[in-house]
CSV table of C-alpha atoms and ligand atoms in Angstrom, one decimal:
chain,number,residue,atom,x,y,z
A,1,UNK,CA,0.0,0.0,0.0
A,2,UNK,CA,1.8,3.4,-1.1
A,3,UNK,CA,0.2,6.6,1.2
A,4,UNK,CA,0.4,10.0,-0.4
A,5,UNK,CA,-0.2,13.2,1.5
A,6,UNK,CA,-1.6,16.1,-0.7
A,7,UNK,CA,-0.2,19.0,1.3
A,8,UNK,CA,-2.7,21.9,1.8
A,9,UNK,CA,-1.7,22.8,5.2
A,10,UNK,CA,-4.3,22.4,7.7
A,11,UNK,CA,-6.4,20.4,5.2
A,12,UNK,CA,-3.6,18.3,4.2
A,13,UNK,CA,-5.2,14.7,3.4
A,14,UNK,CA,-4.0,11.2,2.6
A,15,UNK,CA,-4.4,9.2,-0.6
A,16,UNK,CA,-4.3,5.3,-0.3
A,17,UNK,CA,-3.4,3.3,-3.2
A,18,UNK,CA,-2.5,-0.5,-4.0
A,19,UNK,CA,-4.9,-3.5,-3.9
A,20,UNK,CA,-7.3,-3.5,-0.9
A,21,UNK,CA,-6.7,0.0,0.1
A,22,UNK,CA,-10.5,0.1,0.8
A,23,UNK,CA,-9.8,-1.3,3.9
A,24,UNK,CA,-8.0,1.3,5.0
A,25,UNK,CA,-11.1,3.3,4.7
A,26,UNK,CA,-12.2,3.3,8.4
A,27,UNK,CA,-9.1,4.8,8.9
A,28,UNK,CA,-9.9,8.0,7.0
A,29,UNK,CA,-12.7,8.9,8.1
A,30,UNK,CA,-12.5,11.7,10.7
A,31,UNK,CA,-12.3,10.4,14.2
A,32,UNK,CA,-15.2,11.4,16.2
A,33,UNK,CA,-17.7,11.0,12.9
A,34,UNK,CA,-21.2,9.0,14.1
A,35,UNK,CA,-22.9,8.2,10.9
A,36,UNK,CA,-21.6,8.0,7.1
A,37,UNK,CA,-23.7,8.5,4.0
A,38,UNK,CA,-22.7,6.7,1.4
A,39,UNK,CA,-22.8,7.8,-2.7
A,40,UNK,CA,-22.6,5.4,-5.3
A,41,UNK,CA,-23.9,4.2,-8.2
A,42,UNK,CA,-26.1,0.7,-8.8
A,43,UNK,CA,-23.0,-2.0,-10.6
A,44,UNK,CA,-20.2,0.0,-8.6
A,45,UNK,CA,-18.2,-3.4,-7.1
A,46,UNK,CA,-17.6,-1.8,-3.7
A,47,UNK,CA,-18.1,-3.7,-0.6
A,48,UNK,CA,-17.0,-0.6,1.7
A,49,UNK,CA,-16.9,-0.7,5.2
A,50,UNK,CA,-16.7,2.9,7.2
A,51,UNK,CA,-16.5,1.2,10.5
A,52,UNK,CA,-19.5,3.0,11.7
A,53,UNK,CA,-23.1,2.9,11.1
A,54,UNK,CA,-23.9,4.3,7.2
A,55,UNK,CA,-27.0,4.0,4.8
A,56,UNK,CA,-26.2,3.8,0.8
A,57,UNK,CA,-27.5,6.6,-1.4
A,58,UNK,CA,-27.4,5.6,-5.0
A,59,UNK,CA,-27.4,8.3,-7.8
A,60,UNK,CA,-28.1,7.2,-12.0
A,61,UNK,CA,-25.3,6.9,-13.9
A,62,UNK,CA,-24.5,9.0,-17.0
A,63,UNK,CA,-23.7,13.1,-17.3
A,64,UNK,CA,-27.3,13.9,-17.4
A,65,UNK,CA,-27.2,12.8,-13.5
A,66,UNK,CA,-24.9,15.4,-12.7
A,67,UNK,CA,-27.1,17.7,-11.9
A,68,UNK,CA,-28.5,20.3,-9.3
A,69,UNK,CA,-31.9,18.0,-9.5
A,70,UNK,CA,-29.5,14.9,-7.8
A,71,UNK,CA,-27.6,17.2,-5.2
A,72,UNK,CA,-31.8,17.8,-4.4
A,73,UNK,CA,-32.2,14.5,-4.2
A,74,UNK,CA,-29.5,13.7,-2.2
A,75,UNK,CA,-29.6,16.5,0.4
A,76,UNK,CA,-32.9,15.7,0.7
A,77,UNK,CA,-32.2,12.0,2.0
A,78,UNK,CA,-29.6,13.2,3.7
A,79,UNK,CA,-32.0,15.1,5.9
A,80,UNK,CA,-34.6,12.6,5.8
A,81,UNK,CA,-31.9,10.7,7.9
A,82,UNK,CA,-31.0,13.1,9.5
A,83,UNK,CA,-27.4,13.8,9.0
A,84,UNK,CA,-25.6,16.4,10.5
A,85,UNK,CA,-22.6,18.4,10.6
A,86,UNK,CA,-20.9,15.2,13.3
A,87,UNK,CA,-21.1,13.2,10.6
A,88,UNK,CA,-19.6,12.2,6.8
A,89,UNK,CA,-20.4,11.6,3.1
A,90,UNK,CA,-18.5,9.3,1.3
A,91,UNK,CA,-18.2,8.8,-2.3
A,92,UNK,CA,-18.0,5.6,-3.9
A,93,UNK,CA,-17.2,6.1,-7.9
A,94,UNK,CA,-15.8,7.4,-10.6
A,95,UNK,CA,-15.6,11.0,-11.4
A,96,UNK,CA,-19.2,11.6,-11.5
A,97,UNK,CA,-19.9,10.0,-8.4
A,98,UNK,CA,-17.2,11.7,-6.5
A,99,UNK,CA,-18.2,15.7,-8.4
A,100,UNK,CA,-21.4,14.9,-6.8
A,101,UNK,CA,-20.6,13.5,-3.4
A,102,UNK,CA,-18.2,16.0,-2.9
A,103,UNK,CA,-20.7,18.8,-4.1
A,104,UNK,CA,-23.3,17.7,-2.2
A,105,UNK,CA,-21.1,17.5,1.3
A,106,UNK,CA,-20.0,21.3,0.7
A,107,UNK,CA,-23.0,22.1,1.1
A,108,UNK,CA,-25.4,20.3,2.7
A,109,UNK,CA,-25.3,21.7,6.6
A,110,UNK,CA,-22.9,24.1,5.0
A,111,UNK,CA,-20.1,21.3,4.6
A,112,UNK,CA,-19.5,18.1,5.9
A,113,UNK,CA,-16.6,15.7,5.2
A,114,UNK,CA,-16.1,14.1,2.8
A,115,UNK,CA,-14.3,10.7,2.0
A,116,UNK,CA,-13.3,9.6,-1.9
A,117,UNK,CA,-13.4,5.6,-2.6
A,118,UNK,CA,-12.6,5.9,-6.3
A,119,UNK,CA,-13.4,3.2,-9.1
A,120,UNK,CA,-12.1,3.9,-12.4
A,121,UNK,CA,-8.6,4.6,-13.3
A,122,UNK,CA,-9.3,8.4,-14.5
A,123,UNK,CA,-11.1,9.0,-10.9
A,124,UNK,CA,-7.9,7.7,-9.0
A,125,UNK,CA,-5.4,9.8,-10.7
A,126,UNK,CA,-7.4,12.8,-11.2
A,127,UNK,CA,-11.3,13.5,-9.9
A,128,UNK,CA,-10.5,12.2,-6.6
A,129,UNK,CA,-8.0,14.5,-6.2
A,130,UNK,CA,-7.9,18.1,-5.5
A,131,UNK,CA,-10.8,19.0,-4.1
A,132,UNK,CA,-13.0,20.2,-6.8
A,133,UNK,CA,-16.8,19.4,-7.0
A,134,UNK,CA,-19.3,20.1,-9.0
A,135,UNK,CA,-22.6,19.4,-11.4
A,136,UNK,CA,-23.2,20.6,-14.8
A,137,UNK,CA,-26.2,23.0,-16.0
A,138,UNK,CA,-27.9,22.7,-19.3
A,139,UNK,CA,-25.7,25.6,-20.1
A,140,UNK,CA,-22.4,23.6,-19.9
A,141,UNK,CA,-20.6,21.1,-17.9
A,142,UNK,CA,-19.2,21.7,-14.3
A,143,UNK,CA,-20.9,25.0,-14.1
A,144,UNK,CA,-21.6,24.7,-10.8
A,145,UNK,CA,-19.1,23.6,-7.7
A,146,UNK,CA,-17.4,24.3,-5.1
A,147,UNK,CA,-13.6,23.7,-4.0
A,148,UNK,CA,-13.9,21.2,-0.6
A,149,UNK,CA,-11.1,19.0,-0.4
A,150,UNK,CA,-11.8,15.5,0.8
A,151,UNK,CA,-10.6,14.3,4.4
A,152,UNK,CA,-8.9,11.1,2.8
A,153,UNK,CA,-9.2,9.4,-1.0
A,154,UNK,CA,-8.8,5.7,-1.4
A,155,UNK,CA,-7.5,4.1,-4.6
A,156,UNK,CA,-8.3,0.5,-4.5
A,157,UNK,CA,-6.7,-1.0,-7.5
A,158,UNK,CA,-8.7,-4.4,-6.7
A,159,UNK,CA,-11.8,-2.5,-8.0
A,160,UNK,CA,-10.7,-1.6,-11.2
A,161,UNK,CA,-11.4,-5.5,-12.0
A,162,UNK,CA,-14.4,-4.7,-13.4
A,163,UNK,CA,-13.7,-1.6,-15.2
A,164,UNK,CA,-15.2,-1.4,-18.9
A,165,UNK,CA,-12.6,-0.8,-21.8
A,166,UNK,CA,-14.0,2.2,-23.0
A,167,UNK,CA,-13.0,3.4,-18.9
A,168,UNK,CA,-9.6,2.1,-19.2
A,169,UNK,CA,-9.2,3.9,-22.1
A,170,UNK,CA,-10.5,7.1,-21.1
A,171,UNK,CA,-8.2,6.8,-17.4
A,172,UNK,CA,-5.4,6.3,-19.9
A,173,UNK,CA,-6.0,9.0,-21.9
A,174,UNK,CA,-5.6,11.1,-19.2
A,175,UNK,CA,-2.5,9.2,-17.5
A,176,UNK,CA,-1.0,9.5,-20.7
A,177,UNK,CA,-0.2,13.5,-20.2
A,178,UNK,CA,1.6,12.4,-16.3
A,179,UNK,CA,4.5,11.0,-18.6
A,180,UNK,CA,5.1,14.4,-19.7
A,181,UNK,CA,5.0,16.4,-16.4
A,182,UNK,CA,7.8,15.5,-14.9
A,183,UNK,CA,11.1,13.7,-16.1
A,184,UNK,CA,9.9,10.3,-14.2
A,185,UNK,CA,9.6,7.2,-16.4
A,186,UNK,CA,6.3,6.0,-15.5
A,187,UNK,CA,6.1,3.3,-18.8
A,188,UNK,CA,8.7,1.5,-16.2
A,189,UNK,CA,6.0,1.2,-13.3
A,190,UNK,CA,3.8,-1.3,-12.2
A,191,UNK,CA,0.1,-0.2,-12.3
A,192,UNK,CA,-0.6,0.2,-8.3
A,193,UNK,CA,3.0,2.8,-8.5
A,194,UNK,CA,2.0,3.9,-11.8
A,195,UNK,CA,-1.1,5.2,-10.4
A,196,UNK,CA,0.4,6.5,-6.9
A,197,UNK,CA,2.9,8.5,-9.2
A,198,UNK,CA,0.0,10.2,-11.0
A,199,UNK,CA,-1.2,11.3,-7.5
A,200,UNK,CA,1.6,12.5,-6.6
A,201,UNK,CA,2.3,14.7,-9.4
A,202,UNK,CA,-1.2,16.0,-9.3
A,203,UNK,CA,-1.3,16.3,-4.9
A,204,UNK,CA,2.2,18.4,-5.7
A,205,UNK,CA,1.1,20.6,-8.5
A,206,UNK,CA,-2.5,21.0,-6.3
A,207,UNK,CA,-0.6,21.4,-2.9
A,208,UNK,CA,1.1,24.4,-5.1
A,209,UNK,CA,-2.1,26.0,-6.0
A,210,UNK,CA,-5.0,24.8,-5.0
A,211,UNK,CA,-7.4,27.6,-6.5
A,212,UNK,CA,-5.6,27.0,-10.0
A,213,UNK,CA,-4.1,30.4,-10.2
A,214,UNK,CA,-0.9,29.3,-11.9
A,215,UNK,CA,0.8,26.2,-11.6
A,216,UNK,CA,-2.7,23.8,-11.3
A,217,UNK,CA,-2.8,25.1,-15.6
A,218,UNK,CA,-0.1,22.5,-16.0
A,219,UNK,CA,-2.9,20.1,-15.3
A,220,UNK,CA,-4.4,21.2,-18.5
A,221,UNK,CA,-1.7,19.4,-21.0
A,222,UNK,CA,-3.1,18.3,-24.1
A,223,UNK,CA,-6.2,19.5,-22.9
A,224,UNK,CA,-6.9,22.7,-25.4
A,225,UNK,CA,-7.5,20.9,-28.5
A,226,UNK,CA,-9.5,17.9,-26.2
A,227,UNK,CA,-11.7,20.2,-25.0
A,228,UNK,CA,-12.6,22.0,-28.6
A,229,UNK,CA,-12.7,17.8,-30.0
A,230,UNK,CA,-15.5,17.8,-27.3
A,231,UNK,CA,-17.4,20.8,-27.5
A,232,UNK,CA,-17.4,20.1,-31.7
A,233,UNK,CA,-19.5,17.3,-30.5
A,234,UNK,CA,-19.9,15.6,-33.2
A,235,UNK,CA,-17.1,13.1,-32.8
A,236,UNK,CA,-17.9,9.9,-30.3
A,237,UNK,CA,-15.2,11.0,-28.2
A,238,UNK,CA,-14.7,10.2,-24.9
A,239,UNK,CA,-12.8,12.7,-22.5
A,240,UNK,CA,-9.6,10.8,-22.3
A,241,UNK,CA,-9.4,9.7,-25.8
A,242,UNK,CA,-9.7,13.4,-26.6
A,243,UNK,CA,-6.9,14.1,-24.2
A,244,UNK,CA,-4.6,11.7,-26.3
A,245,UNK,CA,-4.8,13.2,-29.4
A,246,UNK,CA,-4.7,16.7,-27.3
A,247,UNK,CA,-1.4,15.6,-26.0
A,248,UNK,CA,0.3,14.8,-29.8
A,249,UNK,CA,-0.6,18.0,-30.9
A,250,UNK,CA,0.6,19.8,-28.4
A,251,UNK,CA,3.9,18.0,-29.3
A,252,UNK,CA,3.9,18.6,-32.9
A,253,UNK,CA,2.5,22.3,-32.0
A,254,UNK,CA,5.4,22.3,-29.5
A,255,UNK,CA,7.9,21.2,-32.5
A,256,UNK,CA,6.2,23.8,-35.0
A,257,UNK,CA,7.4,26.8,-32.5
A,258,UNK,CA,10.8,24.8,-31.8
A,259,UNK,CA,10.5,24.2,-28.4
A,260,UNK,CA,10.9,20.6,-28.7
A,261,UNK,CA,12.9,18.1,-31.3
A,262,UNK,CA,11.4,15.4,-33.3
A,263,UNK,CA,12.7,12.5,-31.2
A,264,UNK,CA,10.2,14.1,-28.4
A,265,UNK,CA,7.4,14.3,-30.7
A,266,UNK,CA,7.5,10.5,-31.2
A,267,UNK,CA,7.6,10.2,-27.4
A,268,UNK,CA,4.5,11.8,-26.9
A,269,UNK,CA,3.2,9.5,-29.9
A,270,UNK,CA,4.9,5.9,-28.5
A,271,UNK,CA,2.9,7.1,-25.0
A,272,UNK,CA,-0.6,7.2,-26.5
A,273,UNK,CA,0.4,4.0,-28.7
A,274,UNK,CA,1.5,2.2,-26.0
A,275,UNK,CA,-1.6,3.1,-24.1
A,276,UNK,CA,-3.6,1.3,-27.3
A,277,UNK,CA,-5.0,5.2,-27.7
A,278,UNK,CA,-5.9,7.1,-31.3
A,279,UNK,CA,-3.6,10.2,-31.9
A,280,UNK,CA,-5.6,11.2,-35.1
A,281,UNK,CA,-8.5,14.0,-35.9
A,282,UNK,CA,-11.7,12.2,-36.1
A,283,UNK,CA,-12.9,12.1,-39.6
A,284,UNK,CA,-14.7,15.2,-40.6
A,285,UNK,CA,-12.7,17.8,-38.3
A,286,UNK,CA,-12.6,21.3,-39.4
A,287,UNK,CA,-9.2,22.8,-38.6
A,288,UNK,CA,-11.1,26.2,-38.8
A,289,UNK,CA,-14.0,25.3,-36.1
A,290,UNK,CA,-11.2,24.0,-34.3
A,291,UNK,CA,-9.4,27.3,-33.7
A,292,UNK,CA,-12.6,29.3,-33.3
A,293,UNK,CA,-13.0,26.9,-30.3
A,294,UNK,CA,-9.8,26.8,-29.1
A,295,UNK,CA,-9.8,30.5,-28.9
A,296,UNK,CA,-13.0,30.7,-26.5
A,297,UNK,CA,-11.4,28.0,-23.9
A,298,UNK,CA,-12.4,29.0,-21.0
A,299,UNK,CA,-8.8,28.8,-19.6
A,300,UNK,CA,-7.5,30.9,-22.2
A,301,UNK,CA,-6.0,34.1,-20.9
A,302,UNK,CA,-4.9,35.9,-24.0
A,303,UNK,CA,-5.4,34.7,-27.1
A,304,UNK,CA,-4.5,31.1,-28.5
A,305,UNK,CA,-2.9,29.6,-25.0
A,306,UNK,CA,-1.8,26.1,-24.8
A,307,UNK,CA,0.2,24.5,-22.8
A,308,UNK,CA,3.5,23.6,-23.8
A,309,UNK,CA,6.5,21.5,-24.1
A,310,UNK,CA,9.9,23.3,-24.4
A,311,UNK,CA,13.3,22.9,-22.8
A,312,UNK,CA,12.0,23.8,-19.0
A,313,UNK,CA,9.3,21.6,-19.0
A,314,UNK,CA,5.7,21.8,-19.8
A,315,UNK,CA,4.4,25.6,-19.2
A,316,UNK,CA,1.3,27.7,-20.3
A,317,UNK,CA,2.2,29.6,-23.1
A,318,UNK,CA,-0.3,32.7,-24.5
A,319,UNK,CA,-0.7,34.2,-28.0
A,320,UNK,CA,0.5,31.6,-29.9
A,321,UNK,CA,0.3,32.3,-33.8
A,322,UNK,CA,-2.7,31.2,-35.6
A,323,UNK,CA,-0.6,29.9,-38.4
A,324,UNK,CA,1.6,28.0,-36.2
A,325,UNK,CA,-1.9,26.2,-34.8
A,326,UNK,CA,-3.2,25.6,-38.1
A,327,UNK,CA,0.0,24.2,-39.2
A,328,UNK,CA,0.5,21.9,-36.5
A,329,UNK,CA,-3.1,20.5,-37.0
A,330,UNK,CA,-2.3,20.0,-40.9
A,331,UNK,CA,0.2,17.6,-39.8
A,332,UNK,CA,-2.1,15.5,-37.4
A,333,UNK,CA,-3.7,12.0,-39.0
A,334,UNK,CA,-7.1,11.7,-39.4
A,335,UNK,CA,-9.3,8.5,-38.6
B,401,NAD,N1,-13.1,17.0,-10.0
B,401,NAD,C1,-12.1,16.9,-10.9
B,401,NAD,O1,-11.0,17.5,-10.7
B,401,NAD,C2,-12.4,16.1,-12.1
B,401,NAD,C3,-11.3,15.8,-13.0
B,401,NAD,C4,-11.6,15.0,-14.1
B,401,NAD,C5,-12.9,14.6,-14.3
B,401,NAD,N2,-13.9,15.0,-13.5
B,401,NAD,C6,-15.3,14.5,-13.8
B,401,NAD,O2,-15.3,13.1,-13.7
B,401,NAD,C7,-16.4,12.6,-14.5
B,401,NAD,C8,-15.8,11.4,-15.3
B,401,NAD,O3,-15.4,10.4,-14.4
B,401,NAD,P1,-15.2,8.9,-14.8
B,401,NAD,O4,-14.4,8.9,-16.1
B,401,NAD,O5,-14.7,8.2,-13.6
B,401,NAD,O6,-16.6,8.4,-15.3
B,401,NAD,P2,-17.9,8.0,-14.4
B,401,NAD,O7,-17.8,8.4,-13.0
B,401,NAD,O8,-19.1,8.5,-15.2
B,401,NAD,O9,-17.9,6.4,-14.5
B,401,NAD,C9,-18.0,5.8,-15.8
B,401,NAD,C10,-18.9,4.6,-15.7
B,401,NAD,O10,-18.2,3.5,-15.1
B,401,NAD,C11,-18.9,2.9,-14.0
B,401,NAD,N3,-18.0,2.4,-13.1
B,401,NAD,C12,-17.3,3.1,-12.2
B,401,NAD,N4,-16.4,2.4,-11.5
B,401,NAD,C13,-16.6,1.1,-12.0
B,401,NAD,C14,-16.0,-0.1,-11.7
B,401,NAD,N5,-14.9,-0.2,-10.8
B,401,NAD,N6,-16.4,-1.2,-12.4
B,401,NAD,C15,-17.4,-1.1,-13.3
B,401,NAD,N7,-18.0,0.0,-13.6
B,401,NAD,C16,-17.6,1.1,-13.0
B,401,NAD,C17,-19.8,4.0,-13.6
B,401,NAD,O11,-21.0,3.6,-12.9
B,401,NAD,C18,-20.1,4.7,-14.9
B,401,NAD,O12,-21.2,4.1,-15.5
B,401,NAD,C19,-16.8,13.7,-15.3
B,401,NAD,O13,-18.1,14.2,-14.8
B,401,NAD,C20,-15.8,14.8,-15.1
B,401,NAD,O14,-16.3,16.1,-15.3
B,401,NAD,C21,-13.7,15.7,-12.4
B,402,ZN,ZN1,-8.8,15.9,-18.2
């Protein structure tokens, strides 16, 4: 079992990871605590114990569940049961479950703990982590939230048993850009390290900023051109996948502006490979719609920003040349 510590002073929390970390869940919830509510999902293979009398609380699957109308729903059993403020939520899923968990214990009572038992690979070694909650509106997704940062996260590797492919992919997708954070070789690691890694570059980045002010950007690799793939919409993209070919272009955009040499292009492309991920353009992009998109990303500060590989490392880099964009996305694949 590998124990991380996200440092965020006095609400500095562990992370367990490694097969049957769910047993050390008990242990993380806050001494003292009476009753736990627990969120999940009906299929999510989690046998949890708290150590302390708790009721299950299931919420529908799917991104049309992630919604104001379930953190209702929820706060309204909660009260039914009468929780209080003495006691704790915790989450038992993947991203969704955790965004709405976590939501729903900020502010139900005006913020109770909350615990993270996380299920699928991208939930582990990012939405667990970091504290940020949230539902979507019809407007757009993650509208709504709040930062709370969990009292303790549990990464049970044992439960990702049952984990569909399309979920592996997605978690991949997204473990994909931790290769290129730091200098560490994680392609060397076993899974259960693999993953602990990914925390640990994410708790140190968060434990750096937690209100993303600067540094928590970072997090954001490969994630401009993901992010315009998914609000094009019309490509069955997942998250993660999108994320993948995100990554390779920010690599060949990288290599356009001469921050980076050929040899790490291919790196970025052996990754995603490796991870059995597509680096091309869905059939039917238009490099055009793409820019127009990329330029309203929410986390652009002034004008095309991505970020960027280069000889320091990855950093955010603004105004970056339309040319250069288009450029790099004429020398993308397409599938
Ligand atoms: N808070 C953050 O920092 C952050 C970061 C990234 C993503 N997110 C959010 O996370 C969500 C995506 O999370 P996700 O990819 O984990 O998807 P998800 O939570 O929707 O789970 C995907 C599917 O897998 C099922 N599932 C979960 N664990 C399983 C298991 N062990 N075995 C079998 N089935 C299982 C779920 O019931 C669901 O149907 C999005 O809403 C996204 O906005 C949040
Ligand atoms: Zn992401």
């Amino acid at each position: 079992m590998i124990t991380i510590n996200v440092p965020l002073g006095e609400r500095s929390y562990d992370v367990v990871v490694g097969p049957g970390a769910r047993h050390a869940l008990a242990s993380l919830v806050p001494a003292g605590v009476k009753r736990v509510a627990v969120v999940t999902q009906p299929g999510i293979p989690a046998e949890i114990d708290p150590g302390v009398e708790h009721r299950v609380f299931e919420i529908g699957a799917g991104e049309e569940h992630k919604s104001l109308a379930t953190v209702e729903q929820l706060c309204r059993s909660f009260a039914a049961w009468g929780l209080t403020r003495a006691d704790c939520v915790v989450g038992v899923g993947g991203g969704l479950v955790t965004d709405v968990a976590g939501f729903a214990a900020a502010s139900y009572h005006r913020g109770l703990p909350v615990v993270h038992v996380s299920t699928t690979l991208l939930g582990m070694i990012d939405a667990a982590i970091g504290g940020k909650t949230g539902v979507n509106l019809p407007e757009g997704k993650n509208l709504v939230g709040a930062f709370w940062q969990p009292s303790g996260v549990v990464c049970d590797t044992d439960l990702l048993a049952t984990l569909p492919p399309r979920e592996w992919a997605c978690g991949q997708g997204e473990m994909a850009k931790y290769h290129f954070l730091t200098g560490d070789d994680l392609q060397s690691m076993a899974l259960p390290q693999r993953i602990a890694r990914c925390v640990e570059i994410k708790a140190a980045i968060v434990g750096d900023d937690e209100r993303e002010s600067g540094r928590r950007a970072l997090l954001n690799y490969g994630h401009t051109l993901a992010h315009a793939l998914e609000i094009a919409n019309r490509f069955d993209l997942r998250h993660g996948e999108a994320v993948a070919v995100g990554l390779v272009y920010a690599a060949e955009l990288a290599h356009h502006l001469g921050r980076i040499d050929a040899a790490r292009v291919a790196d970025h492309r052996r990754v995603v490979s490796d991870y059995r991920l597509s680096a091309d353009l869905p059939a039917g992009s238009d490099a055009e719609e793409l820019v127009t998109l990329m330029m309203r990303d929410k986390k652009a500060l002034r004008g095309l920003t991505f970020v960027l590989d280069g000889p320091q490392g990855v950093e955010v880099v603004t105004d970056v040349d339309r040319s250069a964009v288009l450029d790099a996305l004429a020398t993308m694949g397409t599938s």
